[in-house]
CSV table of C-alpha atoms in Angstrom, one decimal:
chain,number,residue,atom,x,y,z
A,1,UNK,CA,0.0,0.0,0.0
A,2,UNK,CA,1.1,3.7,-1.2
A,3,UNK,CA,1.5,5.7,2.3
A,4,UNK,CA,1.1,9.3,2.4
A,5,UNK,CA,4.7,10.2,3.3
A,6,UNK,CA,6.4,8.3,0.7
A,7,UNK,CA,3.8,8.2,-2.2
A,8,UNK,CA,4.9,9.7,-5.6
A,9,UNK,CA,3.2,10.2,-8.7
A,10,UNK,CA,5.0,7.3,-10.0
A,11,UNK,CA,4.7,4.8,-7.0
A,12,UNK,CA,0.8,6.0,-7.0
A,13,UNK,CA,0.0,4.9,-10.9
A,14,UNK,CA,2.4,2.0,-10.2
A,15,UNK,CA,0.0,0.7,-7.7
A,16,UNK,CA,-3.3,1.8,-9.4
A,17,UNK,CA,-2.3,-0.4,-12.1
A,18,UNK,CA,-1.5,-3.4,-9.7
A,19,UNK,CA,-4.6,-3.5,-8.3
A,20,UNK,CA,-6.6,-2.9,-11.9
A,21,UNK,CA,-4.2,-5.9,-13.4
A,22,UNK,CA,-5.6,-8.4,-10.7
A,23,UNK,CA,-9.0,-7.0,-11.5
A,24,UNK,CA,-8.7,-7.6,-15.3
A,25,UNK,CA,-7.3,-10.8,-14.2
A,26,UNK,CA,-9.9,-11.8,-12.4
A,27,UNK,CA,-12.5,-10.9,-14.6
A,28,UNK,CA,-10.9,-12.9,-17.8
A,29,UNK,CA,-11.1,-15.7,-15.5
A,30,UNK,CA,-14.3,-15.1,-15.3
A,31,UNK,CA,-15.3,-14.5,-19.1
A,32,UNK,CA,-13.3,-17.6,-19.9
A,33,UNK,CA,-15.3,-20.1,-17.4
A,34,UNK,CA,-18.6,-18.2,-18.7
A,35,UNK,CA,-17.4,-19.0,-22.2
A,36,UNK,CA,-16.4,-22.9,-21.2
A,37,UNK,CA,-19.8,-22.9,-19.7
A,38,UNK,CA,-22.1,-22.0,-22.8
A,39,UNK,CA,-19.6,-24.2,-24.9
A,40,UNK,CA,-21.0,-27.2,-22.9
A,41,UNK,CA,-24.4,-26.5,-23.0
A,42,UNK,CA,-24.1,-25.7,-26.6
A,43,UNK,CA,-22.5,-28.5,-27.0
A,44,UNK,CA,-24.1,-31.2,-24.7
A,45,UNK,CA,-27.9,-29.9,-25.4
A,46,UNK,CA,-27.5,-29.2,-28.7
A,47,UNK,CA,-31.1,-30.6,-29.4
A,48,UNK,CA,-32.2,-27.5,-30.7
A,49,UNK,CA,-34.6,-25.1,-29.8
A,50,UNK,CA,-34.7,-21.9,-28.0
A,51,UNK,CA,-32.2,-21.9,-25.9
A,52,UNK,CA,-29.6,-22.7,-28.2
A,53,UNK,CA,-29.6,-19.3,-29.4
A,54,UNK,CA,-29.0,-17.9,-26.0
A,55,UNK,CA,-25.8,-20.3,-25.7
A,56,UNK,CA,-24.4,-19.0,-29.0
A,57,UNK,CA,-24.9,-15.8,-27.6
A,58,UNK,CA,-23.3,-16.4,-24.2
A,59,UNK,CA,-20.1,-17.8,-26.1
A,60,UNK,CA,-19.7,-14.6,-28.3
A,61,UNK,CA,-20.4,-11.8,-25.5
A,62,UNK,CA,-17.7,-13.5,-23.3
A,63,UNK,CA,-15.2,-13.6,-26.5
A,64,UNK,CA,-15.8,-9.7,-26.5
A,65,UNK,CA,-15.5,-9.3,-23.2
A,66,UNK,CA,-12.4,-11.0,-23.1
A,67,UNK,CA,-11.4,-8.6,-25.7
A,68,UNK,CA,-12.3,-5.7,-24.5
A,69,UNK,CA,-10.1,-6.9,-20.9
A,70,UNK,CA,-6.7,-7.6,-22.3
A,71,UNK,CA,-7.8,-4.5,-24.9
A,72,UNK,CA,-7.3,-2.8,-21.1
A,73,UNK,CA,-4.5,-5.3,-19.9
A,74,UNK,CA,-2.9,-3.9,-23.0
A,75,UNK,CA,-3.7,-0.2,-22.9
A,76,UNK,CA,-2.8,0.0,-19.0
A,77,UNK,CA,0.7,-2.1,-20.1
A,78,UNK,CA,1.2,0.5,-22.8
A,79,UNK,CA,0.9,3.4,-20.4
A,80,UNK,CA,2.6,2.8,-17.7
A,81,UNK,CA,5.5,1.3,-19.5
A,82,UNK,CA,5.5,5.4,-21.4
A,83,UNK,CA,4.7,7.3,-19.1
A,84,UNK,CA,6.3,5.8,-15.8
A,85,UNK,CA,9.5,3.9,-17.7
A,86,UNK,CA,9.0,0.9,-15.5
A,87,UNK,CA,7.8,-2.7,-15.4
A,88,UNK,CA,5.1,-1.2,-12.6
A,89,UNK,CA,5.7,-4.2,-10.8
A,90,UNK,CA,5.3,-7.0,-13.0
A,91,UNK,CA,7.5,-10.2,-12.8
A,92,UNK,CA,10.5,-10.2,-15.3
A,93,UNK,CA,11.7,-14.0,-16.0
A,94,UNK,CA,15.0,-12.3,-16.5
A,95,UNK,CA,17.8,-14.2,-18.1
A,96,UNK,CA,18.4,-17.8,-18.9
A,97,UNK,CA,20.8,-18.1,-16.0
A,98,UNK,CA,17.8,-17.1,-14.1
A,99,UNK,CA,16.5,-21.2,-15.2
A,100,UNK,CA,19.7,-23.3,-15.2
A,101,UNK,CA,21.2,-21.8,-11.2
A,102,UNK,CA,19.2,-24.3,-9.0
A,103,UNK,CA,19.7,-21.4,-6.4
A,104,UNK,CA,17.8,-19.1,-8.6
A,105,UNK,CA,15.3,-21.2,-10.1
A,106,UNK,CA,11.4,-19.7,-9.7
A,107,UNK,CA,12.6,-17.2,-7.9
A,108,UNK,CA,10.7,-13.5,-8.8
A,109,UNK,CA,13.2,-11.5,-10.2
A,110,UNK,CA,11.9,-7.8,-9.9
């Protein structure tokens, strides 16, 4: 958390983002079970009907919403990267000797 003594502009967006990455996160989780979901039905009660218009329509709305999220995973990426010059606190896998040292291996490398 961002305290009021040592908050900057920077460290201030930097954390902003953080929190709106886990939400996009979270939410493409969630578009991506919704999208499994109406893929089963379609698939599994595909006896016609209805309802099997709703289930196409279930499948395409969560493909556009998860474009429009990583649209914003991108977008937010794109901005802090230009206008704070930092990773914003993302993990960087770093280099291969960051893989093949068993005293570095998984290790967050910030």
């Amino acid at each position: 958390m961002v305290t009021s003594s040592t908050a900057t502009f920077a460290s201030v967006i930097a954390y902003l983002v953080g929190i709106l990455n886990q939400l996009v996160g979270v939410l493409a989780a969630a578009a991506v079970l919704l999208f499994m979901w109406g893929a089963f039905q379609y698939v599994y009660q595909s006896s016609g009907g209805k309802s099997a218009g709703s289930r196409r329509k279930t499948m395409v709305w969560s493909l556009v919403a998860l474009f429009i999220l990583f649209s914003i995973w991108g977008i937010l990426r794109i901005a802090c990267d230009s206008l704070l010059a930092s990773n914003c606190g993302t993990p960087n896998a770093g280099t291969a000797s960051n893989f093949t040292s068993p005293s570095s291996y998984g290790q967050w490398q910030p």
